[in-house]
Amino acid sequence: MRWLGAPSRRRRRRLCRRDGCTDVLVTGRRGDLGADVTGCLADGRKLVVQCKKYAPHRSVSSQDMHKSVGTARPEHGADVRCS
């Protein structure tokens, strides 16, 4: 896996804002429990985005997906999760 870094997370933040999200924050850091970007959708639901980048021939592992899914609501109060 290649670490995406802050520039990539900032691009995701811009996309969320472009699509109407408010209160968008880049939260990704070591120990972030699967939340790189958070924001609020137009209808008030909280969105959590997890960013991953792998080699073109690899997919995101089930361990990474379970972590993201399993922490979205209890740790981040998310109503919607994107990976």
GROMACS .gro file of C-alpha atoms in nm:
model
   83
    1MET     CA    1   0.000   0.000   0.000
    2ARG     CA    2   0.118   0.349  -0.079
    3TRP     CA    3   0.049   0.622   0.172
    4LEU     CA    4  -0.163   0.890   0.008
    5GLY     CA    5  -0.050   1.177   0.223
    6ALA     CA    6  -0.203   1.514   0.296
    7PRO     CA    7  -0.231   1.637  -0.068
    8SER     CA    8  -0.458   1.348  -0.159
    9ARG     CA    9  -0.677   1.396   0.148
   10ARG     CA   10  -0.706   1.766   0.065
   11ARG     CA   11  -0.825   1.671  -0.286
   12ARG     CA   12  -1.095   1.452  -0.127
   13ARG     CA   13  -1.191   1.747   0.095
   14ARG     CA   14  -1.230   1.968  -0.214
   15LEU     CA   15  -1.448   1.704  -0.382
   16CYS     CA   16  -1.672   1.681  -0.076
   17ARG     CA   17  -1.712   2.059  -0.068
   18ARG     CA   18  -1.778   2.066  -0.442
   19ASP     CA   19  -2.056   1.812  -0.393
   20GLY     CA   20  -2.229   2.019  -0.124
   21CYS     CA   21  -2.078   1.892   0.200
   22THR     CA   22  -2.018   2.138   0.482
   23ASP     CA   23  -1.789   2.131   0.786
   24VAL     CA   24  -1.541   1.924   0.584
   25LEU     CA   25  -1.221   1.840   0.772
   26VAL     CA   26  -0.908   1.645   0.684
   27THR     CA   27  -0.867   1.419   0.986
   28GLY     CA   28  -0.632   1.151   0.856
   29ARG     CA   29  -0.329   1.073   1.066
   30ARG     CA   30  -0.177   0.774   1.235
   31GLY     CA   31  -0.437   0.611   1.456
   32ASP     CA   32  -0.731   0.786   1.283
   33LEU     CA   33  -0.942   0.467   1.303
   34GLY     CA   34  -1.040   0.480   0.939
   35ALA     CA   35  -1.135   0.846   0.896
   36ASP     CA   36  -0.929   1.060   0.658
   37VAL     CA   37  -1.196   1.318   0.573
   38THR     CA   38  -1.521   1.400   0.756
   39GLY     CA   39  -1.807   1.631   0.667
   40CYS     CA   40  -2.182   1.688   0.671
   41LEU     CA   41  -2.408   1.611   0.378
   42ALA     CA   42  -2.677   1.860   0.271
   43ASP     CA   43  -2.942   1.657   0.457
   44GLY     CA   44  -2.742   1.672   0.783
   45ARG     CA   45  -2.595   1.322   0.782
   46LYS     CA   46  -2.228   1.287   0.878
   47LEU     CA   47  -1.992   1.149   0.612
   48VAL     CA   48  -1.662   0.970   0.682
   49VAL     CA   49  -1.416   0.901   0.399
   50GLN     CA   50  -1.127   0.652   0.417
   51CYS     CA   51  -0.859   0.699   0.148
   52LYS     CA   52  -0.641   0.409   0.030
   53LYS     CA   53  -0.415   0.364  -0.271
   54TYR     CA   54  -0.276   0.029  -0.379
   55ALA     CA   55  -0.094  -0.094  -0.684
   56PRO     CA   56  -0.331  -0.124  -0.984
   57HIS     CA   57  -0.342  -0.503  -0.953
   58ARG     CA   58  -0.430  -0.503  -0.580
   59SER     CA   59  -0.754  -0.430  -0.400
   60VAL     CA   60  -0.821  -0.292  -0.054
   61SER     CA   61  -0.793  -0.570   0.203
   62SER     CA   62  -1.091  -0.698   0.397
   63GLN     CA   63  -0.907  -0.602   0.717
   64ASP     CA   64  -0.896  -0.237   0.602
   65MET     CA   65  -1.263  -0.247   0.501
   66HIS     CA   66  -1.368  -0.405   0.833
   67LYS     CA   67  -1.177  -0.140   1.025
   68SER     CA   68  -1.340   0.140   0.826
   69VAL     CA   69  -1.690  -0.007   0.849
   70GLY     CA   70  -1.652  -0.106   1.213
   71THR     CA   71  -1.536   0.234   1.335
   72ALA     CA   72  -1.740   0.472   1.117
   73ARG     CA   73  -2.042   0.499   1.346
   74PRO     CA   74  -1.908   0.420   1.696
   75GLU     CA   75  -1.584   0.620   1.671
   76HIS     CA   76  -1.682   0.898   1.431
   77GLY     CA   77  -2.062   0.921   1.457
   78ALA     CA   78  -2.095   0.859   1.082
   79ASP     CA   79  -2.420   0.803   0.902
   80VAL     CA   80  -2.245   0.747   0.565
   81ARG     CA   81  -1.904   0.588   0.502
   82CYS     CA   82  -1.700   0.596   0.181
   83SER     CA   83  -1.377   0.415   0.101
   0.00000   0.00000   0.00000
